[in-house]
Coordinates of C-alpha atoms in Angstrom, one line a residue:
M161 CA 108.3 163.9 151.4
F162 CA 110.5 165.3 154.1
L163 CA 113.2 164.5 156.6
L164 CA 112.0 164.2 160.2
G165 CA 113.7 164.6 163.6
D166 CA 117.3 164.5 164.6
D167 CA 117.8 161.2 162.9
R168 CA 116.6 162.7 159.6
R169 CA 114.1 159.9 159.0
L170 CA 112.6 160.0 155.5
V171 CA 108.8 160.3 155.6
I172 CA 106.6 160.0 152.5
S173 CA 103.0 161.1 152.1
A174 CA 99.9 160.3 150.1
S175 CA 101.0 162.8 147.4
D176 CA 104.2 160.8 147.0
L177 CA 102.2 157.7 146.4
R178 CA 100.4 159.6 143.6
T179 CA 103.6 160.9 142.1
A180 CA 105.2 157.4 142.1
A181 CA 102.1 155.9 140.4
G182 CA 102.6 158.3 137.5
C183 CA 106.4 158.6 137.4
E184 CA 108.9 157.0 139.7
F185 CA 111.7 159.2 138.3
A186 CA 109.9 162.3 139.4
L187 CA 109.7 160.9 142.9
V188 CA 113.4 160.2 143.2
R189 CA 114.1 163.6 141.8
E190 CA 112.0 165.0 144.7
L191 CA 114.2 163.0 147.0
D192 CA 117.2 164.7 145.4
V193 CA 115.7 168.1 146.3
V194 CA 115.0 167.0 149.9
L195 CA 118.6 165.8 150.2
G196 CA 120.0 169.0 148.7
R197 CA 121.4 167.2 145.6
A198 CA 119.1 169.2 143.2
Q199 CA 117.4 172.6 143.2
P200 CA 113.6 172.7 143.4
A201 CA 111.8 173.7 140.2
A202 CA 110.2 177.1 140.2
P203 CA 106.5 176.7 140.9
A204 CA 104.5 177.3 137.8
D205 CA 101.6 179.8 137.9
D206 CA 98.7 177.6 136.8
P207 CA 95.3 179.3 137.1
M208 CA 93.6 176.1 135.9
A209 CA 95.3 174.1 138.7
R210 CA 94.1 176.7 141.3
R211 CA 90.6 176.4 140.0
V212 CA 90.7 172.6 140.2
I213 CA 91.9 172.9 143.8
D214 CA 89.1 175.3 144.7
L215 CA 86.5 173.0 143.1
G216 CA 88.0 170.0 145.0
N217 CA 87.7 171.8 148.3
E218 CA 84.1 172.7 147.5
H219 CA 83.4 169.0 146.7
E220 CA 85.0 167.9 150.0
Q221 CA 83.0 170.5 152.0
A222 CA 79.7 169.3 150.4
E223 CA 80.4 165.8 151.5
L224 CA 81.3 167.1 155.0
R225 CA 77.9 168.8 155.2
R226 CA 76.1 165.7 154.0
L227 CA 77.8 163.6 156.7
A228 CA 77.1 166.2 159.4
R229 CA 73.4 166.0 158.5
S230 CA 73.5 162.3 158.7
H231 CA 75.4 162.2 162.0
P232 CA 74.4 165.3 163.9
G233 CA 76.7 166.2 166.7
R234 CA 78.9 163.2 166.2
V235 CA 81.5 164.5 163.7
V236 CA 85.0 165.1 165.0
Q237 CA 87.2 167.4 163.0
F238 CA 91.0 167.7 163.5
E239 CA 93.4 170.4 162.4
R240 CA 96.5 169.6 160.5
P241 CA 99.3 168.9 163.0
G242 CA 102.8 170.3 162.9
Y243 CA 105.4 168.2 161.1
S244 CA 107.5 167.2 164.1
P245 CA 107.9 163.6 165.5
D246 CA 105.9 164.5 168.6
D247 CA 103.1 166.4 166.8
L248 CA 102.6 163.6 164.2
A249 CA 102.6 160.9 166.8
R250 CA 100.1 162.8 169.0
A251 CA 97.8 163.4 166.0
H252 CA 97.9 159.8 165.1
A253 CA 97.1 158.8 168.7
E254 CA 94.2 161.3 168.9
T255 CA 92.8 159.8 165.7
I256 CA 92.8 156.3 167.1
A257 CA 91.3 157.5 170.3
A258 CA 88.5 159.2 168.5
L259 CA 87.7 156.0 166.5
R260 CA 87.5 154.0 169.8
S261 CA 85.1 156.5 171.4
D262 CA 81.4 155.6 171.4
D263 CA 80.5 159.3 170.8
T264 CA 82.2 159.6 167.4
E265 CA 80.6 158.5 164.2
V266 CA 82.6 160.5 161.6
V267 CA 86.2 161.7 161.8
Y268 CA 87.2 164.5 159.3
Q269 CA 90.9 165.0 158.4
A270 CA 92.2 162.1 160.5
T271 CA 96.0 161.9 160.7
F272 CA 97.9 158.6 160.2
F273 CA 101.6 158.3 160.9
D274 CA 103.7 155.1 161.2
G275 CA 107.1 156.7 161.3
G276 CA 107.7 156.5 157.6
F277 CA 104.4 157.6 156.1
V278 CA 102.0 160.4 157.0
G279 CA 98.5 160.9 155.5
H280 CA 95.3 162.8 156.2
A281 CA 92.1 160.9 155.4
D282 CA 89.2 163.0 154.3
F283 CA 86.6 161.0 156.2
L284 CA 86.3 158.0 158.4
E285 CA 82.7 156.9 159.0
R286 CA 81.4 154.4 161.5
T287 CA 79.4 151.5 160.1
D288 CA 77.9 148.3 161.5
V289 CA 80.9 146.3 160.1
G290 CA 83.7 148.7 161.0
W291 CA 85.2 152.1 160.1
L292 CA 84.8 153.1 156.4
V293 CA 87.6 155.1 154.8
S294 CA 86.2 157.6 152.4
D295 CA 87.9 160.2 150.2
T296 CA 86.5 162.8 147.9
K297 CA 88.0 163.2 144.4
L298 CA 87.0 165.8 141.8
A299 CA 87.7 163.3 139.0
R300 CA 84.6 161.6 137.5
T301 CA 86.2 158.1 137.7
E302 CA 88.5 156.4 140.1
S303 CA 92.3 156.3 139.4
V304 CA 95.1 154.2 140.6
P305 CA 96.6 157.0 142.8
A306 CA 93.2 157.5 144.5
L307 CA 92.8 153.8 145.2
L308 CA 96.4 153.6 146.6
Q309 CA 95.6 156.5 148.9
I310 CA 92.4 155.1 150.5
A311 CA 94.1 151.7 150.7
A312 CA 97.0 153.3 152.6
Y313 CA 94.6 154.7 155.2
A314 CA 92.7 151.4 155.5
S315 CA 96.0 149.5 155.9
M316 CA 97.1 151.8 158.8
L317 CA 93.7 151.3 160.5
Q318 CA 94.1 147.6 160.3
E319 CA 97.7 147.8 161.7
A320 CA 96.4 149.8 164.6
G321 CA 93.8 147.1 165.4
V322 CA 90.8 149.3 164.4
P323 CA 87.9 147.3 162.9
T324 CA 87.5 148.3 159.3
A325 CA 84.6 147.9 156.8
P326 CA 85.3 145.4 154.1
V327 CA 85.4 148.2 151.5
A328 CA 86.9 151.7 151.1
R329 CA 85.0 154.5 149.3
L330 CA 85.6 157.2 146.8
V331 CA 83.1 160.0 146.3
V332 CA 83.9 161.1 142.8
G333 CA 83.2 164.5 141.3
S334 CA 79.8 163.5 139.8
G335 CA 78.6 162.7 143.3
D336 CA 78.6 159.0 142.6
V337 CA 79.9 156.7 145.3
R338 CA 82.4 153.9 144.4
D339 CA 83.3 151.2 146.9
F340 CA 86.3 149.0 146.5
A341 CA 87.1 145.8 148.4
L342 CA 90.0 146.1 150.8
D343 CA 91.1 142.6 150.0
D344 CA 91.7 143.9 146.4
I345 CA 93.4 147.2 147.0
V346 CA 95.3 146.9 150.3
P347 CA 97.7 144.2 149.0
V348 CA 98.5 146.4 146.0
Y349 CA 99.2 149.3 148.3
R350 CA 101.5 147.2 150.5
T351 CA 103.4 145.9 147.5
R352 CA 103.7 149.5 146.1
R353 CA 104.8 150.8 149.5
A354 CA 107.5 148.2 149.8
R355 CA 108.8 149.0 146.4
L356 CA 108.7 152.7 147.1
D357 CA 110.5 152.4 150.5
A358 CA 113.2 150.1 149.0
A359 CA 113.7 152.4 146.0
L360 CA 114.0 155.6 148.1
L361 CA 116.4 153.9 150.6
E362 CA 118.6 152.6 147.7
H363 CA 118.7 156.0 146.1
R364 CA 119.4 157.8 149.3
S365 CA 122.4 155.6 150.0
S366 CA 123.8 156.0 146.5
P367 CA 125.9 159.1 145.6
G368 CA 124.7 161.8 143.3
P369 CA 121.3 162.7 141.9
A370 CA 119.1 160.3 139.8
R371 CA 120.2 159.8 136.3
W372 CA 117.9 159.7 133.3
G373 CA 117.6 156.3 131.8
D374 CA 118.4 154.4 135.0
P375 CA 116.4 151.2 134.6
R376 CA 115.6 151.1 138.3
W377 CA 113.0 153.9 137.8
L378 CA 109.9 154.0 135.6
A379 CA 109.7 157.4 133.9
C380 CA 106.7 158.9 132.2
G381 CA 108.7 161.2 129.9
R382 CA 106.1 164.0 130.1
C383 CA 106.2 165.6 133.6
E384 CA 108.2 168.6 134.7
A385 CA 110.9 166.3 136.1
C386 CA 111.2 164.3 132.8
E387 CA 111.0 167.0 130.2
P388 CA 114.4 168.6 130.8
E389 CA 116.1 165.2 131.0
V390 CA 114.4 164.1 127.7
E391 CA 115.9 167.3 126.1
A392 CA 119.3 166.9 127.6
A393 CA 119.6 163.2 126.7
R394 CA 118.3 163.7 123.1
D395 CA 115.9 160.9 124.0
L396 CA 113.7 159.2 121.4
L397 CA 110.7 160.7 123.2
L398 CA 111.6 163.9 121.2
V399 CA 110.4 162.2 118.1
A400 CA 106.7 162.9 117.3
G401 CA 104.7 159.6 117.3
V402 CA 107.2 157.4 119.2
R403 CA 105.3 155.1 121.5
A404 CA 106.7 153.5 124.7
P405 CA 106.9 149.9 123.4
T406 CA 108.6 151.0 120.2
R407 CA 111.0 153.2 122.1
R408 CA 111.9 150.2 124.3
R409 CA 112.6 148.0 121.3
L410 CA 114.7 150.7 119.7
I411 CA 116.8 151.2 122.8
D412 CA 117.3 147.4 123.0
A413 CA 118.6 147.6 119.5
G414 CA 121.1 150.3 120.5
V415 CA 119.1 153.3 119.1
T416 CA 118.9 155.7 122.1
T417 CA 118.7 159.2 120.6
I418 CA 116.8 161.1 118.0
D419 CA 120.2 161.6 116.2
E420 CA 120.8 157.8 116.0
L421 CA 117.2 157.1 114.9
A422 CA 117.5 159.6 112.0
V423 CA 120.3 157.5 110.4
R424 CA 119.1 154.0 111.3
T425 CA 118.6 151.8 108.3
D426 CA 119.1 148.3 109.7
P427 CA 115.9 146.5 110.8
V428 CA 114.9 146.5 114.5
A429 CA 113.5 143.4 116.0
D430 CA 109.7 143.5 116.5
V431 CA 109.4 147.0 114.9
R432 CA 107.6 147.0 111.5
G433 CA 109.7 148.3 108.6
A434 CA 107.0 150.9 107.8
T435 CA 107.0 152.1 111.4
L436 CA 110.8 152.4 111.5
E437 CA 110.8 154.3 108.2
R438 CA 108.1 156.7 109.4
L439 CA 109.9 157.4 112.7
R440 CA 113.3 157.7 111.0
E441 CA 112.0 160.3 108.5
Q442 CA 110.2 162.1 111.3
A443 CA 113.5 162.3 113.3
R444 CA 115.4 163.5 110.2
L445 CA 112.9 166.3 109.5
Q446 CA 112.9 167.5 113.1
L447 CA 116.7 167.6 113.1
E448 CA 116.7 169.7 109.9
Q449 CA 114.6 172.3 111.7
E450 CA 116.8 172.1 114.8
R451 CA 119.9 172.7 112.7
D452 CA 118.4 175.6 110.8
P453 CA 115.8 177.2 113.1
A454 CA 115.8 180.3 110.9
G455 CA 114.3 178.2 108.1
G456 CA 111.1 177.7 110.1
V457 CA 108.8 174.7 110.3
R458 CA 109.3 172.1 107.5
S459 CA 106.7 169.8 105.9
E460 CA 106.6 166.9 103.5
V461 CA 103.7 165.2 101.7
T462 CA 103.7 161.5 102.6
D463 CA 100.4 160.4 101.1
P464 CA 99.2 162.5 98.1
D465 CA 96.1 160.2 97.7
T466 CA 94.8 161.4 101.1
L467 CA 95.0 165.0 99.9
R468 CA 93.4 164.2 96.6
R469 CA 90.4 162.7 98.5
M470 CA 89.8 165.9 100.3
P471 CA 86.4 167.5 99.3
P472 CA 86.6 170.2 96.7
P473 CA 86.0 173.7 98.2
S474 CA 82.4 174.9 98.4
A475 CA 81.3 178.5 99.0
G476 CA 79.2 177.2 101.8
D477 CA 82.1 175.6 103.7
V478 CA 82.4 176.5 107.4
F479 CA 85.2 176.2 110.0
F480 CA 84.1 175.1 113.4
D481 CA 85.5 175.1 117.0
F482 CA 84.0 174.5 120.4
E483 CA 85.0 176.2 123.7
G484 CA 84.0 174.2 126.7
D485 CA 84.5 174.0 130.4
P486 CA 84.8 170.4 131.6
L487 CA 84.6 171.5 135.2
W488 CA 81.3 173.3 135.0
S489 CA 78.4 171.8 136.8
E490 CA 74.8 172.7 137.6
R491 CA 73.4 172.5 141.1
G492 CA 71.4 169.3 141.7
S493 CA 72.9 167.6 138.6
R494 CA 75.7 165.0 138.3
T495 CA 76.4 165.9 134.6
W496 CA 79.7 167.8 134.2
G497 CA 80.9 170.1 131.5
L498 CA 79.4 173.0 129.5
E499 CA 80.0 173.8 125.8
Y500 CA 79.7 177.5 126.3
L501 CA 80.6 178.6 122.7
F502 CA 80.0 177.1 119.3
G503 CA 82.2 179.2 117.0
I504 CA 82.0 179.2 113.2
V505 CA 83.8 181.1 110.4
E506 CA 81.9 181.4 107.1
V507 CA 83.9 182.3 104.0
D508 CA 81.3 182.5 101.2
T509 CA 82.1 186.2 100.7
G510 CA 85.9 185.6 100.5
T511 CA 86.3 187.3 103.9
P512 CA 86.0 185.4 107.1
A513 CA 82.7 186.2 108.9
F514 CA 82.5 185.0 112.5
R515 CA 79.3 183.5 113.9
T516 CA 78.7 182.5 117.6
F517 CA 76.2 180.4 119.6
W518 CA 76.7 181.1 123.3
A519 CA 75.5 179.0 126.2
H520 CA 75.9 180.0 129.9
D521 CA 73.7 177.3 131.4
R522 CA 72.3 173.9 130.6
D523 CA 69.1 175.2 129.0
A524 CA 71.0 177.6 126.8
E525 CA 73.4 174.8 125.8
R526 CA 70.4 172.8 124.6
Q527 CA 69.1 175.8 122.6
A528 CA 72.6 176.5 121.2
L529 CA 72.7 172.9 119.8
V530 CA 69.2 173.3 118.3
D531 CA 70.1 176.7 116.8
F532 CA 73.4 175.4 115.4
V533 CA 71.9 172.3 113.7
T534 CA 69.0 174.3 112.3
W535 CA 71.4 176.9 110.9
L536 CA 73.6 174.3 109.4
N537 CA 70.7 172.4 107.8
T538 CA 69.4 175.7 106.3
R539 CA 72.9 176.4 105.0
R540 CA 73.1 172.9 103.4
A541 CA 69.8 173.6 101.6
R542 CA 71.6 176.4 99.8
W543 CA 75.0 174.7 99.5
P544 CA 74.4 170.9 99.5
D545 CA 78.1 170.3 98.9
L546 CA 79.3 172.2 102.0
H547 CA 81.5 170.7 104.6
V548 CA 82.2 171.6 108.2
Y549 CA 86.0 171.5 108.9
H550 CA 87.4 171.1 112.4
Y551 CA 90.7 169.9 113.9
A552 CA 90.7 166.6 116.0
A553 CA 87.7 164.6 117.1
Y554 CA 86.5 166.8 119.9
E555 CA 83.8 168.7 117.9
T556 CA 82.0 165.6 116.6
A557 CA 82.3 163.8 119.9
A558 CA 80.8 166.9 121.7
L559 CA 77.9 167.2 119.3
L560 CA 77.0 163.5 119.8
R561 CA 77.3 164.0 123.6
L562 CA 75.1 167.1 123.6
A563 CA 72.5 165.5 121.4
A564 CA 72.3 162.5 123.8
R565 CA 72.4 164.7 126.9
H566 CA 69.5 166.9 125.8
G567 CA 67.5 164.4 123.7
V568 CA 67.4 166.8 120.7
C569 CA 68.8 166.7 117.2
E570 CA 70.1 163.2 117.7
D571 CA 68.9 161.9 114.3
E572 CA 70.0 165.2 112.6
V573 CA 73.5 164.9 114.0
D574 CA 73.7 161.2 113.0
Q575 CA 72.6 162.2 109.5
L576 CA 75.3 164.9 109.3
L577 CA 78.0 162.4 110.3
R578 CA 76.6 159.7 108.0
D579 CA 76.7 162.2 105.1
G580 CA 80.3 163.0 105.7
V581 CA 79.6 166.7 106.3
F582 CA 82.3 167.0 109.1
V583 CA 85.9 166.8 108.0
D584 CA 88.6 166.3 110.6
L585 CA 91.7 168.0 109.3
Y586 CA 93.8 166.4 112.0
A587 CA 93.2 163.0 110.5
V588 CA 94.2 164.4 107.1
V589 CA 97.4 165.9 108.4
R590 CA 98.4 162.7 110.3
S591 CA 97.8 160.6 107.2
A592 CA 99.3 162.8 104.5
I593 CA 101.8 165.3 106.0
R594 CA 105.0 165.0 107.9
V595 CA 105.9 168.1 110.0
S596 CA 109.2 169.0 111.7
Q597 CA 107.6 169.5 115.1
R598 CA 107.4 167.3 118.2
S599 CA 103.6 167.9 118.3
Y600 CA 101.0 167.9 115.6
S601 CA 98.6 170.3 117.5
I602 CA 97.2 173.0 115.3
K603 CA 99.2 175.6 117.1
K604 CA 102.4 173.8 116.1
L605 CA 101.3 173.7 112.5
E606 CA 100.4 177.4 112.2
P607 CA 103.9 178.6 111.2
L608 CA 103.3 176.8 107.9
Y609 CA 100.4 179.0 106.9
M610 CA 99.8 182.0 109.2
P611 CA 101.6 184.5 111.4
A612 CA 102.0 184.1 115.1
R613 CA 98.9 185.0 117.3
E614 CA 98.9 188.0 119.5
A615 CA 95.6 187.5 121.4
A616 CA 95.4 187.6 125.2
V617 CA 93.9 184.1 125.3
T618 CA 96.3 181.7 123.6
N619 CA 95.1 178.1 124.4
A620 CA 92.1 176.2 125.6
A621 CA 93.1 176.2 129.2
D622 CA 93.4 180.0 129.1
S623 CA 89.9 180.1 127.6
I624 CA 88.4 178.0 130.5
V625 CA 90.1 180.2 133.1
V626 CA 88.9 183.4 131.4
Y627 CA 85.4 181.9 131.2
H628 CA 85.5 181.2 135.0
Q629 CA 86.5 184.8 135.5
F630 CA 83.6 185.9 133.3
M631 CA 81.2 184.0 135.5
A632 CA 82.6 185.6 138.6
A633 CA 82.3 189.1 137.0
R634 CA 78.8 188.4 135.8
D635 CA 77.6 187.1 139.2
A636 CA 79.1 190.2 140.8
E637 CA 77.4 192.4 138.2
R638 CA 80.6 193.8 136.9
H639 CA 79.1 194.0 133.4
A640 CA 81.9 195.8 131.6
E641 CA 84.5 193.3 132.8
A642 CA 82.2 190.4 131.9
T643 CA 81.7 191.7 128.4
R644 CA 85.4 192.2 127.9
L645 CA 86.2 188.7 129.0
L646 CA 83.7 187.2 126.7
E647 CA 85.2 189.2 123.8
E648 CA 88.7 187.8 124.7
I649 CA 87.3 184.2 124.5
A650 CA 85.5 185.0 121.2
D651 CA 88.7 186.4 119.7
Y652 CA 90.6 183.3 120.6
N653 CA 87.8 181.0 119.2
R654 CA 87.7 183.1 116.0
D655 CA 91.5 182.7 115.6
D656 CA 91.1 178.9 115.9
C657 CA 88.4 178.9 113.3
V658 CA 90.4 181.0 110.9
S659 CA 93.4 178.8 111.5
T660 CA 91.3 175.8 110.5
W661 CA 90.3 177.6 107.3
M662 CA 93.8 178.5 106.4
L663 CA 95.0 175.0 107.2
R664 CA 92.4 173.5 104.9
D665 CA 93.5 175.8 102.0
W666 CA 97.1 175.0 102.7
L667 CA 96.5 171.3 102.6
L668 CA 94.7 171.7 99.2
A669 CA 97.7 173.6 97.9
Q670 CA 99.9 170.6 98.9
A671 CA 97.9 168.2 96.7
P672 CA 99.2 167.3 93.3
V673 CA 97.8 169.3 90.4
S674 CA 95.3 166.6 89.5
G675 CA 93.8 166.9 92.9
A676 CA 91.1 169.2 94.3
A677 CA 91.5 172.8 93.2
G678 CA 89.6 176.0 93.5
S679 CA 88.9 178.8 95.8
A680 CA 87.0 178.5 99.1
A681 CA 84.9 181.4 97.9
G682 CA 84.4 180.1 94.4
P683 CA 81.1 178.9 92.8
A684 CA 79.7 175.7 94.3
A685 CA 79.2 172.6 92.1
E686 CA 75.6 171.5 91.6
V687 CA 75.3 168.7 94.1
E688 CA 72.0 167.2 95.4
A689 CA 71.7 166.9 99.1
P690 CA 71.9 163.3 100.3
A691 CA 68.6 161.7 101.1
A692 CA 67.9 161.8 104.9
Q693 CA 67.1 158.5 106.6
T694 CA 63.6 158.6 108.0
P695 CA 63.2 157.4 111.6
S696 CA 60.9 154.5 112.2
E697 CA 57.3 155.0 113.4
Q698 CA 58.3 153.5 116.8
R699 CA 61.2 155.9 117.2
L700 CA 59.1 158.9 116.3
A701 CA 56.5 157.8 118.8
L702 CA 59.2 157.4 121.5
L703 CA 60.7 160.8 120.6
E704 CA 57.3 162.4 120.9
L705 CA 56.7 160.8 124.3
E706 CA 60.1 161.9 125.5
T707 CA 59.4 165.5 124.4
L708 CA 56.1 165.5 126.2
L709 CA 57.7 164.3 129.4
R710 CA 60.6 166.7 129.2
G711 CA 58.2 169.5 128.5
R712 CA 56.7 169.0 131.9
L713 CA 60.1 169.9 133.4
A714 CA 60.7 173.0 131.3
G715 CA 62.2 175.9 133.3
V716 CA 62.7 173.7 136.4
K717 CA 66.3 173.3 137.6
P718 CA 67.4 169.9 138.8
H719 CA 67.8 171.1 142.4
E720 CA 64.3 172.6 142.3
R721 CA 62.4 169.5 141.3
S722 CA 59.7 168.0 143.5
A723 CA 59.6 164.3 144.0
E724 CA 57.0 163.9 141.3
Q725 CA 59.1 166.0 138.9
Q726 CA 62.2 163.9 139.6
A727 CA 60.2 160.8 138.8
V728 CA 59.1 162.3 135.5
A729 CA 62.7 163.2 134.8
L730 CA 63.7 159.6 135.4
V731 CA 61.0 158.2 133.2
A732 CA 61.9 160.7 130.4
S733 CA 65.5 159.6 130.6
S734 CA 64.5 155.9 130.4
V735 CA 62.4 156.2 127.2
L736 CA 65.4 156.0 124.8
F737 CA 68.0 154.9 127.2
H738 CA 69.0 151.7 125.5
A739 CA 69.1 153.3 122.0
R740 CA 71.5 155.9 123.4
E741 CA 73.5 153.3 125.3
D742 CA 74.3 151.5 122.1
K743 CA 75.4 154.6 120.2
P744 CA 78.9 155.1 121.7
V745 CA 80.0 151.6 120.5
W746 CA 79.1 152.5 116.9
Q747 CA 80.4 156.0 117.2
A748 CA 83.8 154.7 118.3
H749 CA 83.8 152.1 115.5
F750 CA 83.2 154.8 112.8
E751 CA 85.8 157.1 114.4
R752 CA 88.4 154.3 114.0
L753 CA 87.4 154.1 110.3
R754 CA 88.1 157.8 109.9
L755 CA 91.4 158.1 111.9
P756 CA 94.9 156.7 111.4
V757 CA 95.5 153.6 113.5
G758 CA 98.1 155.4 115.6
D759 CA 95.5 157.9 116.7
W760 CA 92.9 155.3 117.9
R761 CA 91.8 155.6 121.5
P762 CA 92.6 152.6 123.7
S763 CA 89.6 150.3 123.7
E764 CA 89.1 146.8 125.1
G765 CA 88.1 144.2 122.6
V766 CA 89.6 146.0 119.6
F767 CA 92.6 144.6 117.7
L768 CA 94.3 145.3 114.4
V769 CA 94.8 142.6 111.8
E770 CA 98.0 143.6 110.0
S771 CA 98.0 140.6 107.6
G772 CA 96.2 137.4 106.8
E773 CA 95.8 134.6 104.3
V774 CA 93.0 132.3 103.2
T775 CA 93.8 128.8 104.2
Q776 CA 90.4 127.4 103.0
G777 CA 88.1 129.2 100.6
W778 CA 84.3 129.6 100.9
H779 CA 82.7 126.2 101.4
K780 CA 79.7 124.7 103.2
P781 CA 80.7 122.1 105.8
P782 CA 78.5 119.0 106.3
R783 CA 75.2 119.8 108.1
A784 CA 76.0 123.5 108.1
R785 CA 73.4 126.0 106.9
S786 CA 75.8 128.7 105.7
S787 CA 79.1 128.9 103.9
R788 CA 82.4 129.5 105.7
R789 CA 86.0 130.2 105.0

């Protein structure tokens, strides 16, 4: 967004479309900065964001190389123009001229400018039915902002009288190509653009900067523009667990601040009494900490039964945490993400002992999974009553994903989950404990049971960035630096595992006296290991076939496969494809059984029955074969 020319015309860009799709308040605050009504925020130093930009540029260049091979000598590339009226108009005209030339089949970095909007399309590709707008996005799936962006370019092509293909294209980070009908996305863009232009014009003509709570703007409440306003307004968003629909109903009832919510006793329309009580008590506890910060983080037990149901400590208990890089990819493969460290703390001696399983490529990741499951099953043979404690659902989800990805240990991982070996302490905390913090992340809980950390790596994003630095140092053969960086990651992971251990013991200490008691290093009770479910003969045969096929590809990287080897890989992937395709549905179902309702992931086709009554008991209707009620 910028002011252009002597008449100070307001010009928006594709990035403004993205901003508005996420938070309209952030967009009008950007306009305030452009108009001089507000100071720009200091740019944050975000190494993770820089890495995402670098990977996005690599993804774009890979697509450019592919198009150049497909259209040799017929790719036109433009430089970014200067941001003056003449330069932008000239760049737009050059783009249209190139599209009308018979010698051009691909245009890279085309500029579009209509006086109020400027954009730079990644690629325009000539097809038999018109010019195809194509953009590269590092994300693995399409998003509303990305669709608005390609729709904007297609719309401007149509307005210029250039024949367009009936679809626009996104090349996502996995390499997959997604096409979207212009008849579906261009009308949405034009509606959004009209709303945007009207909103910005109205705000520009009004005095003063944008005000928080103005109903004209939709606000996300989480971005850099919203956060200071939430704090200053004492907004309900300060209360942990407040969701947008509930916040809206509270505001309609005259409850607009955390302070008002903390003393609200009257009912609120369309807000369940239990929900209102939970949020009121959460607000009260947060205010207690705010008024007496020297008193530290507070906590209250809300459901003693949940704490009583926690497993009694076993000497074999372990505390588990993954470190993974979601942006890692292997050449020739469309599978993203690498779990580069399985970290475990054992406490059977009474002193935490740290164990690691490292993986720096896809083959090592497979081996790390096998080694981890083998080690855990061996440990269970000695301590059948052991549990693996973790915080939040990532660890179990990642194990299931790895088992399906590599086609190993699937039945073993299923058996571990079926036996209840993994215990998610986040679910325990959300069900049983109220904490005086806005967030229930484990870092926010740590003041309750351990001193502040002092390690160089302090969060998961730092870990990913340091791992990227490790890979660069390793590839450049800077061995001492690479070793030091891995040690920093390991120290952070160990602290996470120790924190999980201390949280488990703290939760046990909060339980009533009649609940579970004992020391994590105490003697284990005599418990027989649960009987494992034996796979059917058909499944065993399919597993053997799959193993044989995958064995033919051992040591061959995806980008090194011959046509025959690629065919073998496809057949190997198809052997148990349908069985693996069914699993996520059931995994999500059992995850919902473990987690509080408020922590369920959004899912189509899932609803919650809060109450019901039997209007007709069990009976067998005429001509029916089974009973109903």
